[in-house]
Amino acid sequence: MTVMSQKVKMPEQVPNVRNQNFEEVTMGYTTEMAMQEAARCLNCKHKPCVKGCPVCVKIPDFISNVAKGDFMAAYEIITSTNTLPAICGRVCPQENQCESKCVRAIKGEAVAIGRLERFVADWYMKNCSKTPEKPVLNGKKVAVIGSGPSSLVCAGDLAKEGYAITIFEALHTAGGVLVYGIPEFRLPKSIVKKEIDKLTAMGVKIMTNMVIGKVLSIDEMMNRMGFDAVFIGTGAGLPSFMGISGEALSGVYSANEYLTRINLMKAYMPNYDTPLRKSNAVAVIGGGNVAMDAARCAKRMGAEKVYIIYRRSEKEMPARLEEIHHAKEEGIEFHLLCNPIKILGDGNGQVCGMEYVKMKLDEPDISGRRRAVPIENSNSTIDVDTVIMAIGTSANPLLYNITKGLKANAKGCLIVNEQTNQTSKRGVYAGGDAVTGAATVILAMGAGKKAAKAIDNYLKNRDEKENASKDF
């Protein structure tokens, strides 16, 4: 088998076909493709790719088994540290993590680690029907607030150790950002459901429509309901706006609301009556993955023109290169170095346009990116009937506002011990976007894994101290 310097290309839908449907864009490797790509791995002695993985997947080990055709062994290696491989293989920014450390990238392209992880997970789902065994319970209960990636990983790791886990989810469906935020064409919801079903098969209970902070408090969970520890993985679902004129007009959405209506509430399906504006021209403000998701959804929902409005250049865009590439292929127009200053109304409360100013890049700001500053007398307008704000989110303050002893920083993110992810409240841990602000799925998973280990240590040490006290 010839070893190539470039990755084996992933089959995809044709751009002008896929931008009219919500089916998955990338189709995945065939067996032959996966084995050919796996053969590119050098199986380096120092395994630098593993150091780039937030959950420390044994990457060369699983890839060597793919190369041999032993996909079951590959799956078992991946899932020894990664609870959600089918999800990670699709949405993790491997190019900035494991693949950025790949020695193959010195001369050519990195090994397609994410694509191989996806292949293995999909192979397992298709060919295996083994139900996870329920671990023997150890008599301890842990509550998990939220059901996004950090919560699912924390719940899964603790369930394996024998803890009785109950997940409390505010929405009517479990999955957090995986179901309300990431579109079907990037992450099919059937895959998320299968991953969650594995947890429930292990005995994890999921209670939906439970807004913790309203229905129940953390103190009630621990004092009245008898939970020995609590993990907070509520994400960062509070949208940000620019504070410019016209944001209250009909036709202005936060990206969270827009994507939730499409993804969780199924506005893209004809048999659902979820209300969503029928747009002809859409401006999406922002340059991250959420902005790309919103723009690509708007195109699929029938908009003739969809614009990305971003105040810096493409080089500074935080979105994945793959997402930017796909958006361009699908006909999304990029207006770079532009910043909105006013949303225009038609006199009847409806959006009819947007005024923006052109920008130039100056010295780097605190984030390390070059600061964008306006150019005088460069104002322009654009005709749009919908504006979607995708400029970031923050943690909802509901929980820490009513919970005594739970501290947050100035940005509204929970303050935790970096080594254990324990909050300022004894027995309460947190991870994911609720701590870091909006970040990646895999970083949230890493935090959930760290917190699960810390909770396990905390409860075991507590028991040991109580037993020692009784013996005395």
CSV table of C-alpha atoms in Angstrom, one decimal:
chain,number,residue,atom,x,y,z
A,1,MET,CA,0.0,0.0,0.0
A,2,THR,CA,1.4,3.4,-1.1
A,3,VAL,CA,1.7,5.8,1.8
A,4,MET,CA,0.6,9.3,0.7
A,5,SER,CA,1.8,12.7,2.0
A,6,GLN,CA,-1.8,14.0,1.9
A,7,LYS,CA,-4.9,12.8,3.8
A,8,VAL,CA,-7.3,10.4,2.1
A,9,LYS,CA,-10.1,12.7,1.0
A,10,MET,CA,-13.4,12.5,2.8
A,11,PRO,CA,-16.4,12.0,0.5
A,12,GLU,CA,-18.9,14.9,0.7
A,13,GLN,CA,-22.2,15.9,-0.8
A,14,VAL,CA,-21.9,18.3,-3.7
A,15,PRO,CA,-22.1,21.9,-2.4
A,16,ASN,CA,-25.1,23.1,-4.4
A,17,VAL,CA,-27.0,20.0,-3.4
A,18,ARG,CA,-26.1,19.9,0.3
A,19,ASN,CA,-26.9,23.6,0.9
A,20,GLN,CA,-30.6,22.7,0.2
A,21,ASN,CA,-30.8,19.8,2.7
A,22,PHE,CA,-29.9,19.0,6.3
A,23,GLU,CA,-28.3,15.6,5.7
A,24,GLU,CA,-24.7,15.1,6.8
A,25,VAL,CA,-22.2,17.0,4.6
A,26,THR,CA,-19.3,14.5,5.0
A,27,MET,CA,-20.1,10.9,4.4
A,28,GLY,CA,-17.3,9.2,6.3
A,29,TYR,CA,-14.5,6.8,5.2
A,30,THR,CA,-15.1,3.4,3.7
A,31,THR,CA,-13.2,0.5,5.2
A,32,GLU,CA,-10.6,0.7,2.5
A,33,MET,CA,-10.1,4.5,2.9
A,34,ALA,CA,-9.8,4.2,6.7
A,35,MET,CA,-7.1,1.5,6.5
A,36,GLN,CA,-5.2,3.5,3.8
A,37,GLU,CA,-5.3,6.6,6.0
A,38,ALA,CA,-4.3,4.7,9.1
A,39,ALA,CA,-1.2,3.3,7.3
A,40,ARG,CA,0.1,6.9,7.2
A,41,CYS,CA,0.6,6.9,10.9
A,42,LEU,CA,4.3,6.7,11.9
A,43,ASN,CA,3.5,5.3,15.4
A,44,CYS,CA,6.0,7.8,16.9
A,45,LYS,CA,7.8,6.7,20.0
A,46,HIS,CA,6.9,9.9,21.9
A,47,LYS,CA,3.3,10.0,20.7
A,48,PRO,CA,3.0,13.8,20.5
A,49,CYS,CA,-0.6,13.6,19.2
A,50,VAL,CA,-1.8,12.1,22.6
A,51,LYS,CA,-0.5,15.2,24.4
A,52,GLY,CA,-2.6,17.3,22.1
A,53,CYS,CA,-5.8,15.5,23.1
A,54,PRO,CA,-7.8,16.9,26.0
A,55,VAL,CA,-9.0,13.4,27.0
A,56,CYS,CA,-5.7,11.6,26.1
A,57,VAL,CA,-7.0,9.1,23.6
A,58,LYS,CA,-4.2,6.6,22.8
A,59,ILE,CA,-4.1,7.7,19.2
A,60,PRO,CA,-1.3,5.6,17.7
A,61,ASP,CA,-2.6,2.5,19.4
A,62,PHE,CA,-6.1,2.8,18.0
A,63,ILE,CA,-4.9,3.8,14.5
A,64,SER,CA,-2.5,0.8,14.3
A,65,ASN,CA,-5.5,-1.4,14.9
A,66,VAL,CA,-7.5,0.4,12.2
A,67,ALA,CA,-4.6,-0.3,9.8
A,68,LYS,CA,-4.8,-4.0,10.6
A,69,GLY,CA,-8.6,-4.1,10.2
A,70,ASP,CA,-9.2,-4.8,13.9
A,71,PHE,CA,-11.9,-2.1,14.4
A,72,MET,CA,-13.3,-3.6,17.6
A,73,ALA,CA,-9.9,-3.3,19.3
A,74,ALA,CA,-9.6,0.3,18.0
A,75,TYR,CA,-13.0,1.1,19.5
A,76,GLU,CA,-12.1,-0.3,22.9
A,77,ILE,CA,-8.9,1.7,22.9
A,78,ILE,CA,-10.7,4.9,22.1
A,79,THR,CA,-13.5,4.4,24.6
A,80,SER,CA,-11.1,3.6,27.4
A,81,THR,CA,-10.6,7.4,27.6
A,82,ASN,CA,-13.3,9.0,25.3
A,83,THR,CA,-16.9,8.5,26.1
A,84,LEU,CA,-18.3,10.2,22.9
A,85,PRO,CA,-16.1,9.1,20.0
A,86,ALA,CA,-18.7,9.5,17.2
A,87,ILE,CA,-19.4,13.1,18.4
A,88,CYS,CA,-15.7,14.0,18.8
A,89,GLY,CA,-14.8,12.6,15.4
A,90,ARG,CA,-17.2,15.0,13.8
A,91,VAL,CA,-17.0,18.3,15.7
A,92,CYS,CA,-13.7,18.4,17.5
A,93,PRO,CA,-11.1,20.9,16.1
A,94,GLN,CA,-8.4,18.3,15.6
A,95,GLU,CA,-6.4,20.6,13.5
A,96,ASN,CA,-5.7,22.7,16.6
A,97,GLN,CA,-5.2,19.8,18.9
A,98,CYS,CA,-4.0,16.2,18.2
A,99,GLU,CA,-3.4,16.7,14.5
A,100,SER,CA,-1.4,19.9,15.1
A,101,LYS,CA,1.2,17.7,16.9
A,102,CYS,CA,1.3,15.0,14.2
A,103,VAL,CA,4.9,14.4,12.9
A,104,ARG,CA,3.4,13.6,9.4
A,105,ALA,CA,2.5,17.3,9.1
A,106,ILE,CA,6.2,18.3,8.9
A,107,LYS,CA,6.2,17.0,5.3
A,108,GLY,CA,2.6,17.0,4.1
A,109,GLU,CA,-0.7,16.7,5.9
A,110,ALA,CA,-1.3,15.3,9.4
A,111,VAL,CA,-2.9,11.9,9.8
A,112,ALA,CA,-6.7,12.4,9.7
A,113,ILE,CA,-7.1,11.4,13.4
A,114,GLY,CA,-10.6,12.8,13.7
A,115,ARG,CA,-11.9,11.1,10.5
A,116,LEU,CA,-10.5,7.8,11.7
A,117,GLU,CA,-12.1,8.2,15.2
A,118,ARG,CA,-15.4,8.8,13.5
A,119,PHE,CA,-15.0,5.8,11.2
A,120,VAL,CA,-14.3,3.5,14.2
A,121,ALA,CA,-17.3,4.9,16.2
A,122,ASP,CA,-19.6,4.6,13.2
A,123,TRP,CA,-18.4,1.1,12.5
A,124,TYR,CA,-19.2,0.0,16.0
A,125,MET,CA,-22.7,1.6,16.0
A,126,LYS,CA,-23.4,-0.2,12.7
A,127,ASN,CA,-22.0,-3.6,13.5
A,128,CYS,CA,-22.3,-4.1,17.3
A,129,SER,CA,-25.4,-4.1,19.5
A,130,LYS,CA,-23.8,-4.8,22.8
A,131,THR,CA,-25.5,-3.1,25.7
A,132,PRO,CA,-23.3,-1.7,28.4
A,133,GLU,CA,-23.5,-3.6,31.7
A,134,LYS,CA,-24.9,-1.8,34.8
A,135,PRO,CA,-22.1,-1.4,37.3
A,136,VAL,CA,-22.7,-2.5,40.9
A,137,LEU,CA,-23.9,0.5,42.9
A,138,ASN,CA,-21.6,1.7,45.7
A,139,GLY,CA,-24.4,3.5,47.7
A,140,LYS,CA,-23.4,7.0,46.7
A,141,LYS,CA,-25.5,9.5,44.6
A,142,VAL,CA,-24.3,12.3,42.4
A,143,ALA,CA,-26.4,14.9,40.7
A,144,VAL,CA,-25.3,16.3,37.3
A,145,ILE,CA,-26.9,19.6,36.2
A,146,GLY,CA,-27.0,19.9,32.4
A,147,SER,CA,-26.6,17.3,29.8
A,148,GLY,CA,-24.1,18.7,27.4
A,149,PRO,CA,-20.7,17.1,26.7
A,150,SER,CA,-19.0,17.8,30.0
A,151,SER,CA,-22.0,16.5,31.9
A,152,LEU,CA,-22.3,13.3,29.8
A,153,VAL,CA,-18.7,12.5,30.3
A,154,CYS,CA,-18.8,13.2,34.0
A,155,ALA,CA,-21.9,11.1,34.4
A,156,GLY,CA,-20.5,8.2,32.3
A,157,ASP,CA,-17.2,8.0,34.2
A,158,LEU,CA,-18.9,8.1,37.6
A,159,ALA,CA,-21.5,5.6,36.6
A,160,LYS,CA,-18.7,3.1,35.7
A,161,GLU,CA,-17.5,3.5,39.3
A,162,GLY,CA,-20.8,2.5,40.8
A,163,TYR,CA,-22.3,5.9,41.6
A,164,ALA,CA,-26.1,6.4,41.1
A,165,ILE,CA,-26.3,9.3,38.7
A,166,THR,CA,-29.2,11.6,38.0
A,167,ILE,CA,-28.9,14.2,35.2
A,168,PHE,CA,-31.1,17.2,35.4
A,169,GLU,CA,-31.7,18.9,32.1
A,170,ALA,CA,-33.6,22.2,31.6
A,171,LEU,CA,-34.8,21.5,28.1
A,172,HIS,CA,-37.2,18.7,27.0
A,173,THR,CA,-34.4,16.7,25.3
A,174,ALA,CA,-31.0,15.7,26.7
A,175,GLY,CA,-27.8,16.6,24.9
A,176,GLY,CA,-27.2,20.3,25.6
A,177,VAL,CA,-25.4,22.1,22.8
A,178,LEU,CA,-25.0,18.9,20.9
A,179,VAL,CA,-28.8,18.9,20.2
A,180,TYR,CA,-29.8,22.6,20.3
A,181,GLY,CA,-26.6,24.2,18.9
A,182,ILE,CA,-24.9,22.0,16.3
A,183,PRO,CA,-26.8,21.5,13.1
A,184,GLU,CA,-27.9,18.1,11.8
A,185,PHE,CA,-25.7,18.4,8.8
A,186,ARG,CA,-22.6,18.5,11.1
A,187,LEU,CA,-23.8,16.2,13.8
A,188,PRO,CA,-26.9,13.9,13.3
A,189,LYS,CA,-29.0,13.9,16.4
A,190,SER,CA,-29.5,10.1,16.1
A,191,ILE,CA,-25.8,9.8,17.0
A,192,VAL,CA,-26.2,11.9,20.0
A,193,LYS,CA,-29.2,9.8,21.1
A,194,LYS,CA,-27.2,6.6,20.7
A,195,GLU,CA,-24.4,8.0,22.9
A,196,ILE,CA,-27.0,9.1,25.6
A,197,ASP,CA,-28.7,5.7,25.4
A,198,LYS,CA,-25.5,4.0,26.4
A,199,LEU,CA,-25.5,6.1,29.6
A,200,THR,CA,-29.1,5.2,30.4
A,201,ALA,CA,-28.3,1.5,29.8
A,202,MET,CA,-25.7,1.9,32.5
A,203,GLY,CA,-28.4,3.1,34.9
A,204,VAL,CA,-28.0,6.9,34.5
A,205,LYS,CA,-31.3,8.6,35.1
A,206,ILE,CA,-32.2,11.7,33.1
A,207,MET,CA,-34.8,14.2,34.2
A,208,THR,CA,-35.8,16.7,31.6
A,209,ASN,CA,-37.7,20.0,32.0
A,210,MET,CA,-35.8,20.6,35.2
A,211,VAL,CA,-34.5,24.2,35.5
A,212,ILE,CA,-32.2,24.0,38.5
A,213,GLY,CA,-32.3,27.2,40.3
A,214,LYS,CA,-36.1,27.4,39.8
A,215,VAL,CA,-37.5,23.9,40.2
A,216,LEU,CA,-34.8,22.8,42.7
A,217,SER,CA,-31.8,24.4,44.3
A,218,ILE,CA,-28.4,22.8,44.8
A,219,ASP,CA,-28.9,22.9,48.6
A,220,GLU,CA,-32.1,21.0,48.2
A,221,MET,CA,-30.4,18.4,46.1
A,222,MET,CA,-27.7,17.8,48.7
A,223,ASN,CA,-29.7,18.3,51.9
A,224,ARG,CA,-33.2,17.1,51.1
A,225,MET,CA,-32.6,14.7,48.2
A,226,GLY,CA,-29.4,13.1,49.6
A,227,PHE,CA,-27.0,13.7,46.8
A,228,ASP,CA,-23.4,13.3,48.0
A,229,ALA,CA,-21.9,15.6,45.3
A,230,VAL,CA,-23.1,17.8,42.4
A,231,PHE,CA,-21.5,18.5,39.0
A,232,ILE,CA,-22.6,21.7,37.2
A,233,GLY,CA,-22.3,21.5,33.4
A,234,THR,CA,-24.9,24.1,32.4
A,235,GLY,CA,-22.9,25.5,29.5
A,236,ALA,CA,-22.8,29.1,28.3
A,237,GLY,CA,-26.3,29.6,26.9
A,238,LEU,CA,-26.8,33.3,27.6
A,239,PRO,CA,-26.4,35.2,24.3
A,240,SER,CA,-24.5,38.4,23.8
A,241,PHE,CA,-25.7,41.4,21.8
A,242,MET,CA,-23.8,44.4,20.5
A,243,GLY,CA,-26.0,47.1,22.0
A,244,ILE,CA,-26.5,48.9,18.7
A,245,SER,CA,-29.7,50.6,17.5
A,246,GLY,CA,-32.3,48.3,16.0
A,247,GLU,CA,-31.5,45.1,17.9
A,248,ALA,CA,-35.1,45.0,19.2
A,249,LEU,CA,-36.6,44.9,15.7
A,250,SER,CA,-38.5,41.9,14.5
A,251,GLY,CA,-36.1,39.7,12.5
A,252,VAL,CA,-33.1,40.0,14.9
A,253,TYR,CA,-32.2,36.7,16.5
A,254,SER,CA,-29.4,35.5,18.8
A,255,ALA,CA,-27.6,32.6,17.2
A,256,ASN,CA,-28.7,30.5,20.2
A,257,GLU,CA,-32.4,31.1,19.5
A,258,TYR,CA,-32.1,30.7,15.7
A,259,LEU,CA,-30.2,27.4,16.0
A,260,THR,CA,-32.4,26.1,18.8
A,261,ARG,CA,-35.5,26.7,16.7
A,262,ILE,CA,-33.9,24.8,13.8
A,263,ASN,CA,-32.1,22.0,15.5
A,264,LEU,CA,-34.0,21.2,18.7
A,265,MET,CA,-37.4,22.4,17.6
A,266,LYS,CA,-37.0,21.0,14.1
A,267,ALA,CA,-38.0,24.1,12.1
A,268,TYR,CA,-36.3,22.6,9.1
A,269,MET,CA,-38.7,19.6,9.0
A,270,PRO,CA,-42.1,20.1,7.2
A,271,ASN,CA,-44.1,18.2,9.8
A,272,TYR,CA,-43.1,20.7,12.6
A,273,ASP,CA,-44.8,24.0,12.9
A,274,THR,CA,-41.9,25.8,14.8
A,275,PRO,CA,-42.2,29.5,13.9
A,276,LEU,CA,-39.2,30.9,12.1
A,277,ARG,CA,-39.0,33.9,9.8
A,278,LYS,CA,-38.8,33.1,6.1
A,279,SER,CA,-35.8,35.1,5.1
A,280,ASN,CA,-34.6,36.3,1.7
A,281,ALA,CA,-31.4,38.0,2.9
A,282,VAL,CA,-29.6,37.2,6.1
A,283,ALA,CA,-26.6,38.9,7.9
A,284,VAL,CA,-24.8,36.8,10.5
A,285,ILE,CA,-22.6,38.8,12.8
A,286,GLY,CA,-19.5,36.9,14.0
A,287,GLY,CA,-16.7,34.7,12.8
A,288,GLY,CA,-16.8,31.6,14.9
A,289,ASN,CA,-18.2,28.1,14.4
A,290,VAL,CA,-21.6,29.3,15.7
A,291,ALA,CA,-21.7,32.0,13.0
A,292,MET,CA,-20.9,29.4,10.3
A,293,ASP,CA,-23.6,27.1,11.6
A,294,ALA,CA,-26.2,29.9,11.6
A,295,ALA,CA,-25.2,31.1,8.1
A,296,ARG,CA,-25.3,27.6,6.7
A,297,CYS,CA,-28.6,26.9,8.3
A,298,ALA,CA,-30.1,30.1,6.9
A,299,LYS,CA,-29.0,29.1,3.4
A,300,ARG,CA,-30.7,25.7,3.9
A,301,MET,CA,-33.8,27.4,5.2
A,302,GLY,CA,-34.2,29.1,1.8
A,303,ALA,CA,-32.5,32.4,2.1
A,304,GLU,CA,-31.2,33.6,-1.3
A,305,LYS,CA,-28.4,35.7,0.1
A,306,VAL,CA,-26.5,35.0,3.3
A,307,TYR,CA,-23.7,37.2,4.5
A,308,ILE,CA,-21.0,36.7,7.2
A,309,ILE,CA,-20.2,40.1,8.7
A,310,TYR,CA,-16.9,39.9,10.6
A,311,ARG,CA,-14.8,42.8,12.0
A,312,ARG,CA,-11.4,41.2,11.4
A,313,SER,CA,-9.8,39.4,8.5
A,314,GLU,CA,-10.2,35.7,7.7
A,315,LYS,CA,-6.9,34.9,9.3
A,316,GLU,CA,-8.3,36.0,12.7
A,317,MET,CA,-11.5,34.0,12.3
A,318,PRO,CA,-11.9,31.6,15.3
A,319,ALA,CA,-14.1,29.1,13.2
A,320,ARG,CA,-12.6,25.9,12.0
A,321,LEU,CA,-11.0,26.0,8.6
A,322,GLU,CA,-13.2,23.2,7.5
A,323,GLU,CA,-16.4,25.1,8.5
A,324,ILE,CA,-15.2,28.3,6.7
A,325,HIS,CA,-14.3,26.2,3.6
A,326,HIS,CA,-17.7,24.5,3.6
A,327,ALA,CA,-19.6,27.8,4.1
A,328,LYS,CA,-17.8,29.4,1.1
A,329,GLU,CA,-18.6,26.3,-1.1
A,330,GLU,CA,-22.2,26.6,-0.1
A,331,GLY,CA,-22.5,30.1,-1.3
A,332,ILE,CA,-22.2,32.1,1.9
A,333,GLU,CA,-20.7,35.6,1.2
A,334,PHE,CA,-18.0,36.9,3.5
A,335,HIS,CA,-17.9,40.6,4.3
A,336,LEU,CA,-14.6,40.9,6.3
A,337,LEU,CA,-13.2,43.9,8.1
A,338,CYS,CA,-16.8,45.2,8.5
A,339,ASN,CA,-18.6,46.0,11.8
A,340,PRO,CA,-22.3,46.7,12.2
A,341,ILE,CA,-23.3,50.1,13.8
A,342,LYS,CA,-27.0,50.1,13.2
A,343,ILE,CA,-29.8,47.7,12.2
A,344,LEU,CA,-32.3,49.5,10.0
A,345,GLY,CA,-36.1,49.2,10.3
A,346,ASP,CA,-38.9,49.6,7.7
A,347,GLY,CA,-41.1,51.8,10.0
A,348,ASN,CA,-43.3,48.8,10.9
A,349,GLY,CA,-40.9,47.2,13.4
A,350,GLN,CA,-39.3,44.9,10.8
A,351,VAL,CA,-35.6,44.6,9.8
A,352,CYS,CA,-34.9,46.0,6.3
A,353,GLY,CA,-31.2,46.5,6.3
A,354,MET,CA,-28.0,47.1,8.2
A,355,GLU,CA,-25.5,49.9,8.4
A,356,TYR,CA,-21.8,49.0,8.9
A,357,VAL,CA,-18.4,50.6,9.0
A,358,LYS,CA,-15.2,49.2,7.4
A,359,MET,CA,-12.4,48.3,9.7
A,360,LYS,CA,-8.6,48.0,9.7
A,361,LEU,CA,-6.3,45.9,11.9
A,362,ASP,CA,-4.1,47.6,14.5
A,363,GLU,CA,-1.9,46.2,17.2
A,364,PRO,CA,-2.9,42.9,18.9
A,365,ASP,CA,-5.5,43.2,21.7
A,366,ILE,CA,-5.6,41.2,25.0
A,367,SER,CA,-6.7,38.1,23.2
A,368,GLY,CA,-3.6,38.2,21.0
A,369,ARG,CA,-5.5,39.0,17.8
A,370,ARG,CA,-4.9,42.3,16.1
A,371,ARG,CA,-7.4,44.9,17.3
A,372,ALA,CA,-10.0,46.0,14.8
A,373,VAL,CA,-10.5,49.8,14.5
A,374,PRO,CA,-13.1,51.7,12.4
A,375,ILE,CA,-12.1,53.6,9.3
A,376,GLU,CA,-13.6,57.1,9.2
A,377,ASN,CA,-16.2,57.9,6.6
A,378,SER,CA,-16.4,54.3,5.4
A,379,ASN,CA,-20.1,53.7,6.2
A,380,SER,CA,-22.1,51.4,4.0
A,381,THR,CA,-25.5,49.7,4.1
A,382,ILE,CA,-26.7,46.3,3.0
A,383,ASP,CA,-30.3,45.1,2.4
A,384,VAL,CA,-31.3,42.3,4.7
A,385,ASP,CA,-34.5,41.1,6.4
A,386,THR,CA,-32.9,39.0,9.1
A,387,VAL,CA,-29.9,39.6,11.4
A,388,ILE,CA,-28.4,36.9,13.5
A,389,MET,CA,-26.0,37.8,16.3
A,390,ALA,CA,-23.3,35.2,16.8
A,391,ILE,CA,-20.8,37.2,18.8
A,392,GLY,CA,-20.5,34.9,21.8
A,393,THR,CA,-22.3,33.7,24.9
A,394,SER,CA,-21.8,33.6,28.6
A,395,ALA,CA,-22.9,31.4,31.5
A,396,ASN,CA,-26.5,31.9,32.9
A,397,PRO,CA,-26.2,33.5,36.4
A,398,LEU,CA,-29.3,31.7,37.7
A,399,LEU,CA,-27.5,29.1,39.7
A,400,TYR,CA,-24.8,31.1,41.3
A,401,ASN,CA,-27.2,34.0,42.1
A,402,ILE,CA,-29.3,31.8,44.4
A,403,THR,CA,-26.7,29.4,45.7
A,404,LYS,CA,-24.9,30.5,48.8
A,405,GLY,CA,-21.1,29.9,48.6
A,406,LEU,CA,-21.0,29.5,44.8
A,407,LYS,CA,-18.6,32.1,43.3
A,408,ALA,CA,-18.3,33.3,39.8
A,409,ASN,CA,-15.9,35.7,38.1
A,410,ALA,CA,-16.7,39.0,36.4
A,411,LYS,CA,-17.6,37.3,33.2
A,412,GLY,CA,-20.2,35.1,35.0
A,413,CYS,CA,-18.2,31.9,34.8
A,414,LEU,CA,-18.0,29.7,37.8
A,415,ILE,CA,-14.6,29.8,39.7
A,416,VAL,CA,-13.1,26.3,40.2
A,417,ASN,CA,-9.9,24.7,41.4
A,418,GLU,CA,-7.8,24.1,38.2
A,419,GLN,CA,-6.6,20.7,39.4
A,420,THR,CA,-9.9,19.3,40.6
A,421,ASN,CA,-12.7,21.5,39.1
A,422,GLN,CA,-14.2,21.9,42.5
A,423,THR,CA,-16.2,25.1,43.0
A,424,SER,CA,-16.0,27.3,46.1
A,425,LYS,CA,-18.9,25.2,47.6
A,426,ARG,CA,-17.9,21.9,49.2
A,427,GLY,CA,-19.0,18.9,47.3
A,428,VAL,CA,-19.9,20.9,44.2
A,429,TYR,CA,-17.9,20.7,41.0
A,430,ALA,CA,-18.2,22.3,37.6
A,431,GLY,CA,-16.8,22.1,34.1
A,432,GLY,CA,-17.2,23.0,30.4
A,433,ASP,CA,-18.5,26.3,29.2
A,434,ALA,CA,-20.0,27.2,32.6
A,435,VAL,CA,-16.4,27.6,33.7
A,436,THR,CA,-14.5,28.5,30.6
A,437,GLY,CA,-17.1,30.4,28.7
A,438,ALA,CA,-17.9,29.2,25.2
A,439,ALA,CA,-15.2,26.7,24.1
A,440,THR,CA,-15.0,23.3,22.3
A,441,VAL,CA,-16.8,20.1,22.9
A,442,ILE,CA,-13.6,18.2,23.6
A,443,LEU,CA,-12.4,20.7,26.2
A,444,ALA,CA,-15.7,20.4,27.9
A,445,MET,CA,-15.3,16.6,27.9
A,446,GLY,CA,-11.9,16.9,29.4
A,447,ALA,CA,-13.3,19.0,32.2
A,448,GLY,CA,-16.0,16.5,32.9
A,449,LYS,CA,-13.5,13.7,33.0
A,450,LYS,CA,-11.3,15.6,35.4
A,451,ALA,CA,-14.2,16.5,37.7
A,452,ALA,CA,-15.4,12.9,37.7
A,453,LYS,CA,-12.1,11.7,39.0
A,454,ALA,CA,-12.0,14.5,41.6
A,455,ILE,CA,-15.6,13.6,42.8
A,456,ASP,CA,-14.6,10.0,43.1
A,457,ASN,CA,-11.5,10.9,45.2
A,458,TYR,CA,-13.5,13.3,47.3
A,459,LEU,CA,-16.2,10.8,48.2
A,460,LYS,CA,-13.8,7.9,48.8
A,461,ASN,CA,-11.6,10.1,51.1
A,462,ARG,CA,-14.7,11.4,52.9
A,463,ASP,CA,-15.8,7.8,53.6
A,464,GLU,CA,-12.3,6.8,54.7
A,465,LYS,CA,-12.3,9.7,57.2
A,466,GLU,CA,-15.8,8.9,58.5
A,467,ASN,CA,-14.8,5.2,58.9
A,468,ALA,CA,-11.6,6.1,60.7
A,469,SER,CA,-13.6,8.4,63.0
A,470,LYS,CA,-16.1,5.6,63.8
A,471,ASP,CA,-13.3,3.2,64.5
A,472,PHE,CA,-11.8,5.6,67.0
